[in-house]
Amino acid sequence: MLKTFSGSWFEFQHHNPPEGKYWNPVCRAFSEEQWREKVREMKSLDMKYIVLLCTSLVYEDYAEAYFKTDIYPFAKNFGCADPIAALMDEASKCGMKVFVSVGYYGPWTHTHENMTSRDVEKRAFRSMEELYARFGRYDSFFGWYYPDESGIEHHIDPDFIDYINRYSAFGRSLGKDLRILVAPYGTNHLAADDEYVKQLETIDADYIAYQDEVGVHKSQPEDTAAYYEALRRAHDKAGRAALWADMELFDFEGDVYRSALVPSNIDRLERQLASVSPYCDEILVYQYMGMMNRPGTIAYCGHPDSVEYYRAYKELFDRIRAGEK
């Protein structure tokens, strides 16, 4: 039985400008009501989880924050004065749960440096204190997401484990019931063996959503079933961290990583769901934003094919749900 996806990443600005060609300029001008509408659109597909990609965004030559802080300047020419409040409040009204990002507090391209840098850690921890103090009152504040993601080369980089555990210790000190999500890549050459199981036993994360890497052309939908089947055995053996999928809804307009993200097609999406559904507890997608738009939305952003992609998925969604009855 196919699962429907239960959540998506969410962003105010996409970190890689060429990829965000079809929605970055539009989203910068969004009003509070348009951000709220985006949350309602996701709820219309019965999503439960929102993963906020970043609460600040750092490039080599400038940085901006999406909440009022003295860590970085608030984003210039931004149409909404408090987009995180709009997100958290509307998610609470919709009964949705938000993983709040702990990044990027160093240049987003410097992944390993960000994970190991104590200067980045200081900024990130300050942000966590400020974000939880300001937005922790919302029912939707479910936990933390760490966007400086590691690639898994057969086994997990020890620095990635250390990064997760340091940040989780601090994050849980702010609220003992807060949950932790990470989403590593490298799923296509991960070795889910006994050594990997031992690593899983040491990670202080509640959910690991492995990227299926179909959108970035590292895997085909038919390949991924074997990856997640092996991960299912490893996670069950370790008894730690729920196994989730981070399923890629997108394709590229041109070269991978150097061109605009565009919607894939419903046939590929259905094949992706078929591969991961038997093994994963939940399926998150990267991402609704820019790839799908509900017909008639007041918060349109993304490629022209995004409305049809929404319609096609809604038809598939309805068929899957009908089959569950």
PDB file of C-alpha atoms in Angstrom:
ATOM      1  CA  MET A   1       0.000   0.000   0.000  1.00  0.00           C
ATOM      2  CA  LEU A   2       1.356   3.395  -0.977  1.00  0.00           C
ATOM      3  CA  LYS A   3       1.717   6.036   1.675  1.00  0.00           C
ATOM      4  CA  THR A   4       0.928   9.676   1.040  1.00  0.00           C
ATOM      5  CA  PHE A   5       3.572  12.120   2.116  1.00  0.00           C
ATOM      6  CA  SER A   6       3.071  13.580   5.554  1.00  0.00           C
ATOM      7  CA  GLY A   7       5.202  16.714   5.466  1.00  0.00           C
ATOM      8  CA  SER A   8       7.459  18.989   3.493  1.00  0.00           C
ATOM      9  CA  TRP A   9      10.366  21.363   3.790  1.00  0.00           C
ATOM     10  CA  PHE A  10       9.393  25.029   3.860  1.00  0.00           C
ATOM     11  CA  GLU A  11      11.553  28.046   3.128  1.00  0.00           C
ATOM     12  CA  PHE A  12      11.352  31.808   2.952  1.00  0.00           C
ATOM     13  CA  GLN A  13      14.215  31.917   0.457  1.00  0.00           C
ATOM     14  CA  HIS A  14      15.983  29.084  -1.320  1.00  0.00           C
ATOM     15  CA  HIS A  15      19.666  28.966  -0.425  1.00  0.00           C
ATOM     16  CA  ASN A  16      20.898  28.181  -3.966  1.00  0.00           C
ATOM     17  CA  PRO A  17      19.719  31.142  -6.122  1.00  0.00           C
ATOM     18  CA  PRO A  18      19.817  29.382  -9.528  1.00  0.00           C
ATOM     19  CA  GLU A  19      17.658  26.571  -8.104  1.00  0.00           C
ATOM     20  CA  GLY A  20      15.169  29.045  -6.631  1.00  0.00           C
ATOM     21  CA  LYS A  21      14.684  30.956  -9.878  1.00  0.00           C
ATOM     22  CA  TYR A  22      10.916  30.409 -10.014  1.00  0.00           C
ATOM     23  CA  TRP A  23      10.013  31.316  -6.425  1.00  0.00           C
ATOM     24  CA  ASN A  24      12.698  33.304  -4.603  1.00  0.00           C
ATOM     25  CA  PRO A  25      11.718  36.746  -5.992  1.00  0.00           C
ATOM     26  CA  VAL A  26       8.007  36.047  -5.507  1.00  0.00           C
ATOM     27  CA  CYS A  27       8.382  34.759  -1.954  1.00  0.00           C
ATOM     28  CA  ARG A  28      10.453  37.757  -0.894  1.00  0.00           C
ATOM     29  CA  ALA A  29       7.381  39.889  -1.587  1.00  0.00           C
ATOM     30  CA  PHE A  30       4.874  37.582   0.153  1.00  0.00           C
ATOM     31  CA  SER A  31       2.578  39.130   2.735  1.00  0.00           C
ATOM     32  CA  GLU A  32       1.751  37.496   6.067  1.00  0.00           C
ATOM     33  CA  GLU A  33      -1.519  36.203   4.624  1.00  0.00           C
ATOM     34  CA  GLN A  34       0.285  34.601   1.693  1.00  0.00           C
ATOM     35  CA  TRP A  35       2.649  32.735   4.037  1.00  0.00           C
ATOM     36  CA  ARG A  36      -0.374  31.563   5.984  1.00  0.00           C
ATOM     37  CA  GLU A  37      -2.004  30.426   2.751  1.00  0.00           C
ATOM     38  CA  LYS A  38       1.059  28.310   1.939  1.00  0.00           C
ATOM     39  CA  VAL A  39       0.611  26.472   5.237  1.00  0.00           C
ATOM     40  CA  ARG A  40      -3.078  25.928   4.498  1.00  0.00           C
ATOM     41  CA  GLU A  41      -2.217  24.533   1.077  1.00  0.00           C
ATOM     42  CA  MET A  42       0.030  21.937   2.684  1.00  0.00           C
ATOM     43  CA  LYS A  43      -2.713  21.081   5.154  1.00  0.00           C
ATOM     44  CA  SER A  44      -5.072  20.523   2.192  1.00  0.00           C
ATOM     45  CA  LEU A  45      -2.917  17.500   1.334  1.00  0.00           C
ATOM     46  CA  ASP A  46      -3.189  16.289   4.943  1.00  0.00           C
ATOM     47  CA  MET A  47       0.411  17.073   5.808  1.00  0.00           C
ATOM     48  CA  LYS A  48       1.307  16.907   9.494  1.00  0.00           C
ATOM     49  CA  TYR A  49       4.887  18.172   9.475  1.00  0.00           C
ATOM     50  CA  ILE A  50       6.663  21.287   8.243  1.00  0.00           C
ATOM     51  CA  VAL A  51      10.458  21.414   8.198  1.00  0.00           C
ATOM     52  CA  LEU A  52      11.697  25.005   8.141  1.00  0.00           C
ATOM     53  CA  LEU A  53      14.875  24.907   6.080  1.00  0.00           C
ATOM     54  CA  CYS A  54      16.596  27.944   7.574  1.00  0.00           C
ATOM     55  CA  THR A  55      15.990  30.745  10.041  1.00  0.00           C
ATOM     56  CA  SER A  56      18.920  32.691   8.617  1.00  0.00           C
ATOM     57  CA  LEU A  57      20.801  32.446   5.350  1.00  0.00           C
ATOM     58  CA  VAL A  58      24.513  33.153   5.018  1.00  0.00           C
ATOM     59  CA  TYR A  59      26.452  33.606   1.796  1.00  0.00           C
ATOM     60  CA  GLU A  60      30.095  34.544   1.356  1.00  0.00           C
ATOM     61  CA  ASP A  61      29.305  38.247   1.094  1.00  0.00           C
ATOM     62  CA  TYR A  62      26.075  38.807   3.033  1.00  0.00           C
ATOM     63  CA  ALA A  63      23.719  37.292   5.571  1.00  0.00           C
ATOM     64  CA  GLU A  64      20.078  37.764   6.477  1.00  0.00           C
ATOM     65  CA  ALA A  65      17.741  36.517   9.167  1.00  0.00           C
ATOM     66  CA  TYR A  66      13.999  35.803   8.988  1.00  0.00           C
ATOM     67  CA  PHE A  67      13.303  36.907  12.547  1.00  0.00           C
ATOM     68  CA  LYS A  68      14.371  39.954  14.536  1.00  0.00           C
ATOM     69  CA  THR A  69      17.781  39.237  16.052  1.00  0.00           C
ATOM     70  CA  ASP A  70      21.129  40.942  16.366  1.00  0.00           C
ATOM     71  CA  ILE A  71      22.908  37.866  15.021  1.00  0.00           C
ATOM     72  CA  TYR A  72      22.238  38.952  11.413  1.00  0.00           C
ATOM     73  CA  PRO A  73      20.194  41.776   9.845  1.00  0.00           C
ATOM     74  CA  PHE A  74      16.567  41.077   9.057  1.00  0.00           C
ATOM     75  CA  ALA A  75      16.042  40.265   5.358  1.00  0.00           C
ATOM     76  CA  LYS A  76      15.869  43.362   3.169  1.00  0.00           C
ATOM     77  CA  ASN A  77      12.856  44.108   0.980  1.00  0.00           C
ATOM     78  CA  PHE A  78      10.871  41.384   2.699  1.00  0.00           C
ATOM     79  CA  GLY A  79       7.124  41.721   2.444  1.00  0.00           C
ATOM     80  CA  CYS A  80       6.292  40.153   5.811  1.00  0.00           C
ATOM     81  CA  ALA A  81       7.624  41.628   9.053  1.00  0.00           C
ATOM     82  CA  ASP A  82       7.518  38.345  11.010  1.00  0.00           C
ATOM     83  CA  PRO A  83       7.291  35.335   8.681  1.00  0.00           C
ATOM     84  CA  ILE A  84       8.195  32.758  11.343  1.00  0.00           C
ATOM     85  CA  ALA A  85       5.323  33.971  13.554  1.00  0.00           C
ATOM     86  CA  ALA A  86       2.954  33.657  10.577  1.00  0.00           C
ATOM     87  CA  LEU A  87       4.202  30.126   9.927  1.00  0.00           C
ATOM     88  CA  MET A  88       4.011  29.002  13.555  1.00  0.00           C
ATOM     89  CA  ASP A  89       0.621  30.538  14.232  1.00  0.00           C
ATOM     90  CA  GLU A  90      -1.019  29.173  11.090  1.00  0.00           C
ATOM     91  CA  ALA A  91       0.553  25.743  11.646  1.00  0.00           C
ATOM     92  CA  SER A  92      -0.913  25.745  15.168  1.00  0.00           C
ATOM     93  CA  LYS A  93      -4.343  26.604  13.776  1.00  0.00           C
ATOM     94  CA  CYS A  94      -3.995  23.753  11.254  1.00  0.00           C
ATOM     95  CA  GLY A  95      -2.816  21.244  13.864  1.00  0.00           C
ATOM     96  CA  MET A  96       0.587  20.882  12.177  1.00  0.00           C
ATOM     97  CA  LYS A  97       4.028  20.379  13.731  1.00  0.00           C
ATOM     98  CA  VAL A  98       7.069  22.443  12.791  1.00  0.00           C
ATOM     99  CA  PHE A  99      10.721  21.477  13.022  1.00  0.00           C
ATOM    100  CA  VAL A 100      12.510  24.805  13.439  1.00  0.00           C
ATOM    101  CA  SER A 101      15.841  25.151  11.662  1.00  0.00           C
ATOM    102  CA  VAL A 102      19.138  25.648  13.444  1.00  0.00           C
ATOM    103  CA  GLY A 103      20.823  27.161  10.402  1.00  0.00           C
ATOM    104  CA  TYR A 104      22.390  28.501   8.432  1.00  0.00           C
ATOM    105  CA  TYR A 105      24.700  30.332  10.862  1.00  0.00           C
ATOM    106  CA  GLY A 106      27.741  29.977   8.650  1.00  0.00           C
ATOM    107  CA  PRO A 107      27.920  30.082   4.818  1.00  0.00           C
ATOM    108  CA  TRP A 108      25.564  27.362   3.633  1.00  0.00           C
ATOM    109  CA  THR A 109      28.174  25.902   1.287  1.00  0.00           C
ATOM    110  CA  HIS A 110      30.619  25.277   4.176  1.00  0.00           C
ATOM    111  CA  THR A 111      28.830  22.259   5.580  1.00  0.00           C
ATOM    112  CA  HIS A 112      31.663  20.529   7.420  1.00  0.00           C
ATOM    113  CA  GLU A 113      33.081  23.788   8.750  1.00  0.00           C
ATOM    114  CA  ASN A 114      29.636  24.756  10.062  1.00  0.00           C
ATOM    115  CA  MET A 115      29.274  21.419  11.839  1.00  0.00           C
ATOM    116  CA  THR A 116      32.635  21.696  13.580  1.00  0.00           C
ATOM    117  CA  SER A 117      33.016  25.457  14.121  1.00  0.00           C
ATOM    118  CA  ARG A 118      32.509  26.673  17.687  1.00  0.00           C
ATOM    119  CA  ASP A 119      31.855  30.201  16.367  1.00  0.00           C
ATOM    120  CA  VAL A 120      28.996  28.898  14.224  1.00  0.00           C
ATOM    121  CA  GLU A 121      27.795  26.872  17.197  1.00  0.00           C
ATOM    122  CA  LYS A 122      27.666  29.980  19.396  1.00  0.00           C
ATOM    123  CA  ARG A 123      25.518  31.806  16.846  1.00  0.00           C
ATOM    124  CA  ALA A 124      23.302  28.773  16.338  1.00  0.00           C
ATOM    125  CA  PHE A 125      22.790  28.242  20.073  1.00  0.00           C
ATOM    126  CA  ARG A 126      21.934  31.925  20.532  1.00  0.00           C
ATOM    127  CA  SER A 127      19.403  31.587  17.755  1.00  0.00           C
ATOM    128  CA  MET A 128      17.870  28.521  19.418  1.00  0.00           C
ATOM    129  CA  GLU A 129      17.472  30.424  22.681  1.00  0.00           C
ATOM    130  CA  GLU A 130      15.895  33.379  20.900  1.00  0.00           C
ATOM    131  CA  LEU A 131      13.657  31.286  18.657  1.00  0.00           C
ATOM    132  CA  TYR A 132      12.359  29.141  21.504  1.00  0.00           C
ATOM    133  CA  ALA A 133      11.826  32.173  23.754  1.00  0.00           C
ATOM    134  CA  ARG A 134       9.832  33.893  21.036  1.00  0.00           C
ATOM    135  CA  PHE A 135       7.993  31.049  19.311  1.00  0.00           C
ATOM    136  CA  GLY A 136       8.022  28.193  21.829  1.00  0.00           C
ATOM    137  CA  ARG A 137       4.565  29.215  23.024  1.00  0.00           C
ATOM    138  CA  TYR A 138       3.026  27.935  19.789  1.00  0.00           C
ATOM    139  CA  ASP A 139       1.616  24.398  19.876  1.00  0.00           C
ATOM    140  CA  SER A 140       3.214  23.852  16.480  1.00  0.00           C
ATOM    141  CA  PHE A 141       6.798  24.197  17.822  1.00  0.00           C
ATOM    142  CA  PHE A 142       7.656  20.496  17.659  1.00  0.00           C
ATOM    143  CA  GLY A 143      11.440  20.437  17.604  1.00  0.00           C
ATOM    144  CA  TRP A 144      14.693  21.222  15.819  1.00  0.00           C
ATOM    145  CA  TYR A 145      16.068  20.503  12.369  1.00  0.00           C
ATOM    146  CA  TYR A 146      19.801  20.644  11.580  1.00  0.00           C
ATOM    147  CA  PRO A 147      20.287  21.710   7.946  1.00  0.00           C
ATOM    148  CA  ASP A 148      24.081  21.355   7.751  1.00  0.00           C
ATOM    149  CA  GLU A 149      23.707  17.838   6.425  1.00  0.00           C
ATOM    150  CA  SER A 150      26.464  15.303   5.952  1.00  0.00           C
ATOM    151  CA  GLY A 151      26.960  12.891   3.107  1.00  0.00           C
ATOM    152  CA  ILE A 152      27.220   9.297   4.244  1.00  0.00           C
ATOM    153  CA  GLU A 153      30.186   7.474   2.721  1.00  0.00           C
ATOM    154  CA  HIS A 154      29.247   3.897   3.623  1.00  0.00           C
ATOM    155  CA  HIS A 155      29.145   4.976   7.289  1.00  0.00           C
ATOM    156  CA  ILE A 156      28.318   8.223   9.089  1.00  0.00           C
ATOM    157  CA  ASP A 157      31.031  10.831   9.486  1.00  0.00           C
ATOM    158  CA  PRO A 158      31.920  10.947  13.224  1.00  0.00           C
ATOM    159  CA  ASP A 159      31.915  14.744  13.002  1.00  0.00           C
ATOM    160  CA  PHE A 160      28.272  14.608  11.894  1.00  0.00           C
ATOM    161  CA  ILE A 161      27.382  12.438  14.895  1.00  0.00           C
ATOM    162  CA  ASP A 162      29.239  14.811  17.227  1.00  0.00           C
ATOM    163  CA  TYR A 163      27.454  17.790  15.669  1.00  0.00           C
ATOM    164  CA  ILE A 164      24.038  16.184  16.125  1.00  0.00           C
ATOM    165  CA  ASN A 165      24.723  15.193  19.712  1.00  0.00           C
ATOM    166  CA  ARG A 166      26.122  18.585  20.771  1.00  0.00           C
ATOM    167  CA  TYR A 167      23.214  20.466  19.229  1.00  0.00           C
ATOM    168  CA  SER A 168      20.646  18.006  20.584  1.00  0.00           C
ATOM    169  CA  ALA A 169      21.994  18.291  24.119  1.00  0.00           C
ATOM    170  CA  PHE A 170      21.547  22.049  23.937  1.00  0.00           C
ATOM    171  CA  GLY A 171      18.235  21.920  22.088  1.00  0.00           C
ATOM    172  CA  ARG A 172      16.705  19.502  24.572  1.00  0.00           C
ATOM    173  CA  SER A 173      17.911  21.664  27.449  1.00  0.00           C
ATOM    174  CA  LEU A 174      15.537  24.369  26.216  1.00  0.00           C
ATOM    175  CA  GLY A 175      12.580  21.984  26.127  1.00  0.00           C
ATOM    176  CA  LYS A 176      12.830  18.339  27.142  1.00  0.00           C
ATOM    177  CA  ASP A 177       9.987  17.262  24.838  1.00  0.00           C
ATOM    178  CA  LEU A 178      11.425  18.852  21.690  1.00  0.00           C
ATOM    179  CA  ARG A 179      12.175  16.385  18.892  1.00  0.00           C
ATOM    180  CA  ILE A 180      15.198  16.250  16.612  1.00  0.00           C
ATOM    181  CA  LEU A 181      15.200  15.696  12.827  1.00  0.00           C
ATOM    182  CA  VAL A 182      18.193  15.244  10.516  1.00  0.00           C
ATOM    183  CA  ALA A 183      18.165  14.437   6.785  1.00  0.00           C
ATOM    184  CA  PRO A 184      21.520  13.142   5.491  1.00  0.00           C
ATOM    185  CA  TYR A 185      22.353  12.331   1.892  1.00  0.00           C
ATOM    186  CA  GLY A 186      24.491   9.509   0.519  1.00  0.00           C
ATOM    187  CA  THR A 187      21.678   6.961   0.742  1.00  0.00           C
ATOM    188  CA  ASN A 188      22.718   5.409  -2.562  1.00  0.00           C
ATOM    189  CA  HIS A 189      26.042   4.143  -1.182  1.00  0.00           C
ATOM    190  CA  LEU A 190      25.267   3.688   2.501  1.00  0.00           C
ATOM    191  CA  ALA A 191      26.373   0.419   4.134  1.00  0.00           C
ATOM    192  CA  ALA A 192      23.608  -0.544   6.583  1.00  0.00           C
ATOM    193  CA  ASP A 193      25.784  -3.128   8.350  1.00  0.00           C
ATOM    194  CA  ASP A 194      26.609  -3.852  11.994  1.00  0.00           C
ATOM    195  CA  GLU A 195      29.014  -0.906  12.153  1.00  0.00           C
ATOM    196  CA  TYR A 196      26.251   1.358  10.898  1.00  0.00           C
ATOM    197  CA  VAL A 197      23.877  -0.043  13.529  1.00  0.00           C
ATOM    198  CA  LYS A 198      26.414   0.810  16.240  1.00  0.00           C
ATOM    199  CA  GLN A 199      26.606   4.357  14.910  1.00  0.00           C
ATOM    200  CA  LEU A 200      22.820   4.671  14.968  1.00  0.00           C
ATOM    201  CA  GLU A 201      22.856   3.648  18.622  1.00  0.00           C
ATOM    202  CA  THR A 202      24.989   6.703  19.457  1.00  0.00           C
ATOM    203  CA  ILE A 203      22.964   9.378  17.610  1.00  0.00           C
ATOM    204  CA  ASP A 204      20.714  11.659  19.629  1.00  0.00           C
ATOM    205  CA  ALA A 205      18.051  12.202  16.972  1.00  0.00           C
ATOM    206  CA  ASP A 206      14.424  11.164  16.978  1.00  0.00           C
ATOM    207  CA  TYR A 207      13.974  10.981  13.212  1.00  0.00           C
ATOM    208  CA  ILE A 208      16.401  10.410  10.350  1.00  0.00           C
ATOM    209  CA  ALA A 209      14.865  11.283   6.972  1.00  0.00           C
ATOM    210  CA  TYR A 210      17.243   9.910   4.350  1.00  0.00           C
ATOM    211  CA  GLN A 211      17.253  11.697   1.002  1.00  0.00           C
ATOM    212  CA  ASP A 212      16.143   9.394  -1.815  1.00  0.00           C
ATOM    213  CA  GLU A 213      18.355  11.437  -4.220  1.00  0.00           C
ATOM    214  CA  VAL A 214      16.142  10.801  -7.222  1.00  0.00           C
ATOM    215  CA  GLY A 215      15.768  14.507  -7.968  1.00  0.00           C
ATOM    216  CA  VAL A 216      19.542  15.052  -8.016  1.00  0.00           C
ATOM    217  CA  HIS A 217      19.933  12.107 -10.433  1.00  0.00           C
ATOM    218  CA  LYS A 218      21.969   9.919  -8.072  1.00  0.00           C
ATOM    219  CA  SER A 219      19.291   7.214  -7.927  1.00  0.00           C
ATOM    220  CA  GLN A 220      16.332   5.934  -9.878  1.00  0.00           C
ATOM    221  CA  PRO A 221      13.013   5.259  -8.122  1.00  0.00           C
ATOM    222  CA  GLU A 222      13.416   1.518  -8.593  1.00  0.00           C
ATOM    223  CA  ASP A 223      16.831   1.604  -6.877  1.00  0.00           C
ATOM    224  CA  THR A 224      15.698   3.068  -3.612  1.00  0.00           C
ATOM    225  CA  ALA A 225      13.581   0.174  -2.298  1.00  0.00           C
ATOM    226  CA  ALA A 226      16.748  -1.830  -1.582  1.00  0.00           C
ATOM    227  CA  TYR A 227      18.320   1.128   0.255  1.00  0.00           C
ATOM    228  CA  TYR A 228      15.362   1.672   2.548  1.00  0.00           C
ATOM    229  CA  GLU A 229      14.789  -2.044   3.120  1.00  0.00           C
ATOM    230  CA  ALA A 230      18.373  -2.320   4.413  1.00  0.00           C
ATOM    231  CA  LEU A 231      17.915   0.815   6.511  1.00  0.00           C
ATOM    232  CA  ARG A 232      14.710  -0.622   7.985  1.00  0.00           C
ATOM    233  CA  ARG A 233      16.628  -3.630   9.263  1.00  0.00           C
ATOM    234  CA  ALA A 234      19.405  -1.428  10.658  1.00  0.00           C
ATOM    235  CA  HIS A 235      17.041   0.963  12.421  1.00  0.00           C
ATOM    236  CA  ASP A 236      15.011  -1.885  13.894  1.00  0.00           C
ATOM    237  CA  LYS A 237      18.180  -3.499  15.182  1.00  0.00           C
ATOM    238  CA  ALA A 238      19.487  -0.252  16.660  1.00  0.00           C
ATOM    239  CA  GLY A 239      16.166   0.636  18.267  1.00  0.00           C
ATOM    240  CA  ARG A 240      16.949   4.337  17.863  1.00  0.00           C
ATOM    241  CA  ALA A 241      15.666   7.087  15.562  1.00  0.00           C
ATOM    242  CA  ALA A 242      12.566   6.496  13.464  1.00  0.00           C
ATOM    243  CA  LEU A 243      13.232   5.820   9.765  1.00  0.00           C
ATOM    244  CA  TRP A 244      11.739   8.509   7.547  1.00  0.00           C
ATOM    245  CA  ALA A 245      12.247   9.347   3.878  1.00  0.00           C
ATOM    246  CA  ASP A 246      13.152  12.696   2.349  1.00  0.00           C
ATOM    247  CA  MET A 247      11.668  12.208  -1.110  1.00  0.00           C
ATOM    248  CA  GLU A 248      12.637  14.650  -3.859  1.00  0.00           C
ATOM    249  CA  LEU A 249       9.718  16.075  -5.848  1.00  0.00           C
ATOM    250  CA  PHE A 250      11.868  18.081  -8.223  1.00  0.00           C
ATOM    251  CA  ASP A 251      13.944  17.811 -11.354  1.00  0.00           C
ATOM    252  CA  PHE A 252      16.319  20.350 -12.882  1.00  0.00           C
ATOM    253  CA  GLU A 253      15.691  22.678 -15.775  1.00  0.00           C
ATOM    254  CA  GLY A 254      19.297  22.179 -16.898  1.00  0.00           C
ATOM    255  CA  ASP A 255      22.450  21.087 -15.123  1.00  0.00           C
ATOM    256  CA  VAL A 256      22.067  19.464 -11.716  1.00  0.00           C
ATOM    257  CA  TYR A 257      22.676  21.963  -8.864  1.00  0.00           C
ATOM    258  CA  ARG A 258      23.302  24.815 -11.333  1.00  0.00           C
ATOM    259  CA  SER A 259      19.849  25.407 -12.782  1.00  0.00           C
ATOM    260  CA  ALA A 260      16.269  25.956 -11.653  1.00  0.00           C
ATOM    261  CA  LEU A 261      14.358  23.318  -9.750  1.00  0.00           C
ATOM    262  CA  VAL A 262      11.210  22.326 -11.627  1.00  0.00           C
ATOM    263  CA  PRO A 263       8.391  19.877 -10.880  1.00  0.00           C
ATOM    264  CA  SER A 264       8.961  16.276 -11.809  1.00  0.00           C
ATOM    265  CA  ASN A 265       5.955  14.267 -13.018  1.00  0.00           C
ATOM    266  CA  ILE A 266       3.325  12.180 -11.297  1.00  0.00           C
ATOM    267  CA  ASP A 267       4.543   8.892 -12.784  1.00  0.00           C
ATOM    268  CA  ARG A 268       7.982   9.324 -11.242  1.00  0.00           C
ATOM    269  CA  LEU A 269       6.465  10.472  -7.960  1.00  0.00           C
ATOM    270  CA  GLU A 270       4.255   7.377  -7.771  1.00  0.00           C
ATOM    271  CA  ARG A 271       7.260   5.140  -8.437  1.00  0.00           C
ATOM    272  CA  GLN A 272       9.181   6.921  -5.694  1.00  0.00           C
ATOM    273  CA  LEU A 273       6.333   6.387  -3.243  1.00  0.00           C
ATOM    274  CA  ALA A 274       6.107   2.709  -4.178  1.00  0.00           C
ATOM    275  CA  SER A 275       9.770   2.181  -3.349  1.00  0.00           C
ATOM    276  CA  VAL A 276       9.875   3.840   0.063  1.00  0.00           C
ATOM    277  CA  SER A 277       6.350   3.258   1.417  1.00  0.00           C
ATOM    278  CA  PRO A 278       6.884  -0.309   2.705  1.00  0.00           C
ATOM    279  CA  TYR A 279       9.893   0.646   4.803  1.00  0.00           C
ATOM    280  CA  CYS A 280       9.566   4.222   6.083  1.00  0.00           C
ATOM    281  CA  ASP A 281       7.467   5.369   9.024  1.00  0.00           C
ATOM    282  CA  GLU A 282       6.828   8.749   7.417  1.00  0.00           C
ATOM    283  CA  ILE A 283       7.560  10.312   4.031  1.00  0.00           C
ATOM    284  CA  LEU A 284       8.606  13.951   3.883  1.00  0.00           C
ATOM    285  CA  VAL A 285       9.160  15.693   0.571  1.00  0.00           C
ATOM    286  CA  TYR A 286      11.535  18.302  -0.718  1.00  0.00           C
ATOM    287  CA  GLN A 287       9.520  20.204  -1.386  1.00  0.00           C
ATOM    288  CA  TYR A 288       6.009  21.543  -1.735  1.00  0.00           C
ATOM    289  CA  MET A 289       7.280  25.134  -2.024  1.00  0.00           C
ATOM    290  CA  GLY A 290       7.855  26.006  -5.665  1.00  0.00           C
ATOM    291  CA  MET A 291       6.969  22.526  -6.924  1.00  0.00           C
ATOM    292  CA  MET A 292       3.226  22.531  -6.158  1.00  0.00           C
ATOM    293  CA  ASN A 293       0.560  25.222  -6.027  1.00  0.00           C
ATOM    294  CA  ARG A 294      -3.066  24.616  -5.183  1.00  0.00           C
ATOM    295  CA  PRO A 295      -5.323  25.870  -8.004  1.00  0.00           C
ATOM    296  CA  GLY A 296      -6.532  29.384  -7.270  1.00  0.00           C
ATOM    297  CA  THR A 297      -4.031  30.028  -4.484  1.00  0.00           C
ATOM    298  CA  ILE A 298      -3.362  33.616  -3.423  1.00  0.00           C
ATOM    299  CA  ALA A 299       0.232  32.553  -2.711  1.00  0.00           C
ATOM    300  CA  TYR A 300       1.367  31.295  -6.091  1.00  0.00           C
ATOM    301  CA  CYS A 301       5.102  30.683  -6.309  1.00  0.00           C
ATOM    302  CA  GLY A 302       7.026  28.355  -8.546  1.00  0.00           C
ATOM    303  CA  HIS A 303       7.161  26.883 -12.001  1.00  0.00           C
ATOM    304  CA  PRO A 304       4.119  27.079 -14.319  1.00  0.00           C
ATOM    305  CA  ASP A 305       3.748  23.279 -14.157  1.00  0.00           C
ATOM    306  CA  SER A 306       3.308  23.394 -10.370  1.00  0.00           C
ATOM    307  CA  VAL A 307      -0.501  23.699 -10.469  1.00  0.00           C
ATOM    308  CA  GLU A 308      -0.857  20.614 -12.641  1.00  0.00           C
ATOM    309  CA  TYR A 309       1.594  18.746 -10.380  1.00  0.00           C
ATOM    310  CA  TYR A 310      -0.647  19.598  -7.397  1.00  0.00           C
ATOM    311  CA  ARG A 311      -3.745  18.405  -9.275  1.00  0.00           C
ATOM    312  CA  ALA A 312      -2.091  15.155 -10.330  1.00  0.00           C
ATOM    313  CA  TYR A 313      -0.843  14.424  -6.834  1.00  0.00           C
ATOM    314  CA  LYS A 314      -4.254  15.262  -5.317  1.00  0.00           C
ATOM    315  CA  GLU A 315      -5.841  12.683  -7.626  1.00  0.00           C
ATOM    316  CA  LEU A 316      -3.235  10.104  -6.569  1.00  0.00           C
ATOM    317  CA  PHE A 317      -3.709  11.108  -2.919  1.00  0.00           C
ATOM    318  CA  ASP A 318      -7.469  10.557  -3.184  1.00  0.00           C
ATOM    319  CA  ARG A 319      -6.977   7.130  -4.803  1.00  0.00           C
ATOM    320  CA  ILE A 320      -4.532   6.060  -2.096  1.00  0.00           C
ATOM    321  CA  ARG A 321      -6.808   7.213   0.707  1.00  0.00           C
ATOM    322  CA  ALA A 322      -9.822   5.540  -0.904  1.00  0.00           C
ATOM    323  CA  GLY A 323      -7.867   2.298  -1.017  1.00  0.00           C
ATOM    324  CA  GLU A 324      -7.226   2.470   2.727  1.00  0.00           C
ATOM    325  CA  LYS A 325     -10.954   2.311   3.514  1.00  0.00           C
TER     326      LYS A 325
END
